Coordinates of N, CA and C in Angstrom, one line a residue:
M1 N -220.1 -23.4 190.4 CA -219.8 -24.1 192.0 C -220.2 -25.5 192.1
K2 N -219.6 -26.2 192.7 CA -220.1 -27.8 193.1 C -221.0 -28.0 193.5
Q3 N -222.3 -29.0 193.4 CA -223.3 -28.6 194.3 C -222.9 -30.2 195.5
G4 N -223.9 -29.1 196.2 CA -223.9 -30.2 197.8 C -223.0 -30.0 198.7
I5 N -222.2 -29.1 198.4 CA -220.7 -29.1 199.2 C -220.7 -27.5 199.6
H6 N -221.8 -26.8 199.6 CA -221.9 -25.3 200.3 C -222.8 -25.2 201.2
P7 N -223.1 -24.5 202.5 CA -223.5 -24.2 203.4 C -225.0 -23.5 202.9
N8 N -226.2 -23.5 203.2 CA -227.0 -22.6 203.0 C -227.0 -21.2 203.2
Y9 N -226.9 -20.4 202.3 CA -227.0 -18.8 202.5 C -228.0 -18.2 202.2
D10 N -229.0 -17.7 203.7 CA -230.2 -17.4 203.8 C -230.7 -16.3 204.5
Y11 N -231.4 -15.5 204.2 CA -231.5 -14.2 205.4 C -232.1 -15.2 206.7
V12 N -231.3 -14.0 207.6 CA -231.9 -14.2 208.9 C -231.1 -13.2 209.7
V13 N -232.1 -12.5 210.9 CA -231.8 -11.2 211.8 C -231.0 -11.9 212.8
F14 N -230.4 -10.9 212.7 CA -229.4 -10.5 213.9 C -230.1 -9.9 215.2
R15 N -230.1 -10.0 216.4 CA -231.2 -9.3 217.2 C -230.4 -9.3 218.8
D16 N -230.1 -8.0 218.8 CA -229.4 -7.4 220.3 C -230.2 -7.2 221.5
R17 N -230.8 -7.6 221.9 CA -231.7 -7.6 222.9 C -231.4 -6.4 223.5
G18 N -230.3 -6.2 224.4 CA -229.6 -5.4 225.5 C -230.4 -3.6 224.8
A19 N -230.0 -3.5 223.2 CA -229.9 -2.1 222.8 C -231.1 -2.3 221.8
D20 N -232.3 -3.4 221.9 CA -233.3 -3.3 221.3 C -232.9 -3.0 219.9
F21 N -232.3 -3.6 218.9 CA -231.7 -3.5 217.6 C -231.5 -4.7 216.8
A22 N -232.5 -5.2 215.9 CA -232.5 -5.8 215.1 C -231.7 -5.7 213.6
F23 N -231.1 -6.4 212.6 CA -230.8 -6.6 211.4 C -231.3 -7.4 210.4
L24 N -231.5 -7.1 209.1 CA -231.8 -8.3 208.3 C -230.7 -8.6 207.4
T25 N -229.6 -10.1 207.8 CA -228.7 -9.9 206.6 C -229.2 -11.1 205.8
R26 N -227.8 -11.5 205.4 CA -228.0 -13.0 204.8 C -226.6 -13.6 205.1
S27 N -226.8 -15.0 205.8 CA -225.5 -15.6 206.5 C -226.2 -17.2 206.6
T28 N -224.6 -17.9 206.3 CA -225.0 -19.3 206.5 C -225.5 -19.1 208.1
A29 N -225.4 -18.9 209.0 CA -226.0 -19.2 210.4 C -227.3 -19.5 210.2
T30 N -227.8 -20.2 211.2 CA -229.2 -20.6 211.3 C -229.7 -20.8 213.1
S31 N -230.8 -20.7 213.1 CA -231.5 -20.8 215.0 C -232.8 -21.4 214.7
A32 N -233.2 -22.2 215.1 CA -234.4 -22.6 215.5 C -235.6 -22.0 216.1
E33 N -234.9 -20.9 216.8 CA -236.1 -20.0 217.0 C -236.5 -18.9 215.6
T34 N -237.7 -18.3 215.2 CA -237.6 -17.2 214.6 C -238.6 -16.0 215.0
V35 N -238.3 -14.9 214.1 CA -239.2 -13.8 214.3 C -239.9 -13.5 213.1
E36 N -240.7 -12.6 213.4 CA -241.5 -12.2 212.2 C -241.1 -10.4 212.0
W37 N -240.6 -10.3 210.5 CA -239.7 -8.9 210.4 C -240.7 -7.9 210.0
E38 N -240.4 -6.9 209.5 CA -240.9 -5.5 208.6 C -241.4 -6.7 208.3
D39 N -241.3 -6.5 207.0 CA -242.1 -7.3 205.9 C -243.2 -8.0 206.0
G40 N -243.2 -8.7 207.0 CA -244.5 -10.2 207.2 C -243.8 -11.6 206.9
R41 N -242.4 -10.9 206.9 CA -242.2 -12.7 206.0 C -241.6 -13.1 207.8
T42 N -241.3 -14.3 207.9 CA -240.8 -15.3 209.0 C -238.8 -15.7 208.9
Y43 N -238.1 -15.3 209.4 CA -236.9 -15.7 209.4 C -236.1 -16.5 210.7
P44 N -235.7 -17.2 210.5 CA -234.5 -17.4 211.7 C -234.0 -16.5 212.5
V45 N -233.7 -16.2 213.6 CA -233.4 -15.0 214.4 C -232.0 -15.5 215.4
I46 N -231.2 -14.8 215.1 CA -229.9 -15.4 216.2 C -229.8 -13.9 216.8
D47 N -229.9 -14.1 218.7 CA -229.0 -13.4 219.5 C -227.7 -13.3 219.5
V48 N -227.4 -12.0 219.7 CA -226.2 -11.7 219.7 C -226.0 -10.9 221.1
Q49 N -224.8 -10.7 221.8 CA -224.7 -10.0 223.2 C -224.3 -8.2 222.8
I50 N -223.6 -8.2 221.6 CA -223.1 -6.9 221.4 C -223.5 -6.6 219.6
S51 N -223.8 -5.7 219.5 CA -224.2 -5.1 218.4 C -223.2 -3.6 217.6
S52 N -223.8 -3.0 217.0 CA -223.2 -1.6 216.5 C -224.0 -0.8 217.6
A53 N -225.2 -1.0 218.0 CA -225.9 0.0 218.7 C -225.3 0.0 220.1
S54 N -224.7 -1.3 220.3 CA -224.7 -1.3 221.7 C -222.8 -1.4 222.3
H55 N -222.2 -1.2 221.2 CA -220.7 -1.4 221.2 C -219.8 0.0 221.5
P56 N -219.0 0.1 222.4 CA -218.7 1.5 223.1 C -217.5 2.2 222.1
F57 N -217.3 1.6 221.2 CA -216.7 1.9 220.1 C -217.5 2.9 219.1
W58 N -218.3 2.3 218.4 CA -219.6 3.0 218.1 C -220.5 3.9 218.7
T59 N -220.8 3.7 219.8 CA -221.7 4.5 220.6 C -221.0 5.9 221.7
G60 N -219.8 5.4 221.6 CA -219.4 6.4 222.1 C -219.4 6.4 224.3
K61 N -219.8 5.6 224.5 CA -220.4 5.2 225.9 C -219.6 3.9 226.6
N62 N -218.9 4.3 227.5 CA -217.9 2.8 228.1 C -218.8 2.3 229.1
R63 N -218.9 1.2 229.0 CA -219.4 0.1 229.8 C -218.3 -0.6 230.6
V64 N -218.5 -0.7 232.2 CA -218.0 -1.2 233.1 C -218.6 -2.4 232.9
L65 N -218.1 -4.0 232.3 CA -217.9 -5.0 232.6 C -217.7 -6.0 233.9
D66 N -216.5 -5.4 234.0 CA -215.3 -6.2 235.7 C -214.7 -4.6 236.2
D67 N -215.9 -5.0 237.3 CA -214.9 -3.8 238.4 C -213.9 -4.0 238.7
E68 N -213.3 -5.4 238.7 CA -211.7 -6.0 239.1 C -211.3 -6.9 238.2
G69 N -209.9 -6.2 238.2 CA -209.0 -7.4 237.1 C -209.0 -8.8 237.3
R70 N -208.7 -9.1 236.3 CA -208.3 -10.7 236.3 C -207.7 -11.0 237.4
V71 N -206.7 -10.4 237.6 CA -205.2 -10.7 238.0 C -205.4 -10.5 239.7
A72 N -205.8 -9.5 239.9 CA -206.9 -9.0 241.3 C -207.6 -10.1 241.9
K73 N -208.4 -10.4 240.9 CA -209.2 -12.0 241.8 C -208.4 -12.6 241.8
F74 N -207.1 -13.5 240.6 CA -206.2 -14.5 241.5 C -205.8 -13.9 242.7
Y75 N -205.4 -13.2 243.1 CA -204.9 -12.8 244.4 C -205.7 -13.3 245.5
K76 N -207.2 -12.2 245.3 CA -208.1 -12.5 245.9 C -208.4 -13.9 246.7
R77 N -208.7 -14.7 245.3 CA -208.9 -16.1 245.5 C -208.0 -16.8 246.1
Y78 N -206.6 -16.7 245.8 CA -205.8 -17.5 246.7 C -205.0 -16.9 247.5
G79 N -205.6 -16.3 248.2 CA -204.9 -15.3 249.6 C -203.8 -14.5 249.4
Q80 N -203.0 -14.3 248.0 CA -202.1 -13.4 247.9 C -201.7 -12.3 247.6
K81 N -201.6 -11.6 248.1 CA -201.4 -9.9 248.2 C -200.8 -9.4 246.7
G82 N -201.6 -8.7 246.0 CA -201.2 -7.7 245.1 C -200.4 -7.2 244.7
R83 N -199.3 -6.9 244.1 CA -198.2 -6.1 244.2 C -198.3 -4.4 243.8

């Protein structure tokens, strides 16, 4: 490999706060925020909105994120009647 052109590939913790789930993996992503992991070492932590612990495909539970569709919101905002 050429030296000096590749990003740093190191351990990072990805954390899903909504599901209280975190995992340690290697990545080129980094963060200024850190967390102490189970092994006693400190790693950079990246917060994600959804992970396998909270995704409907993996959990089998549906979550309603949007009660009203985008088209209905458009019609409501601009006063046109929906079809």
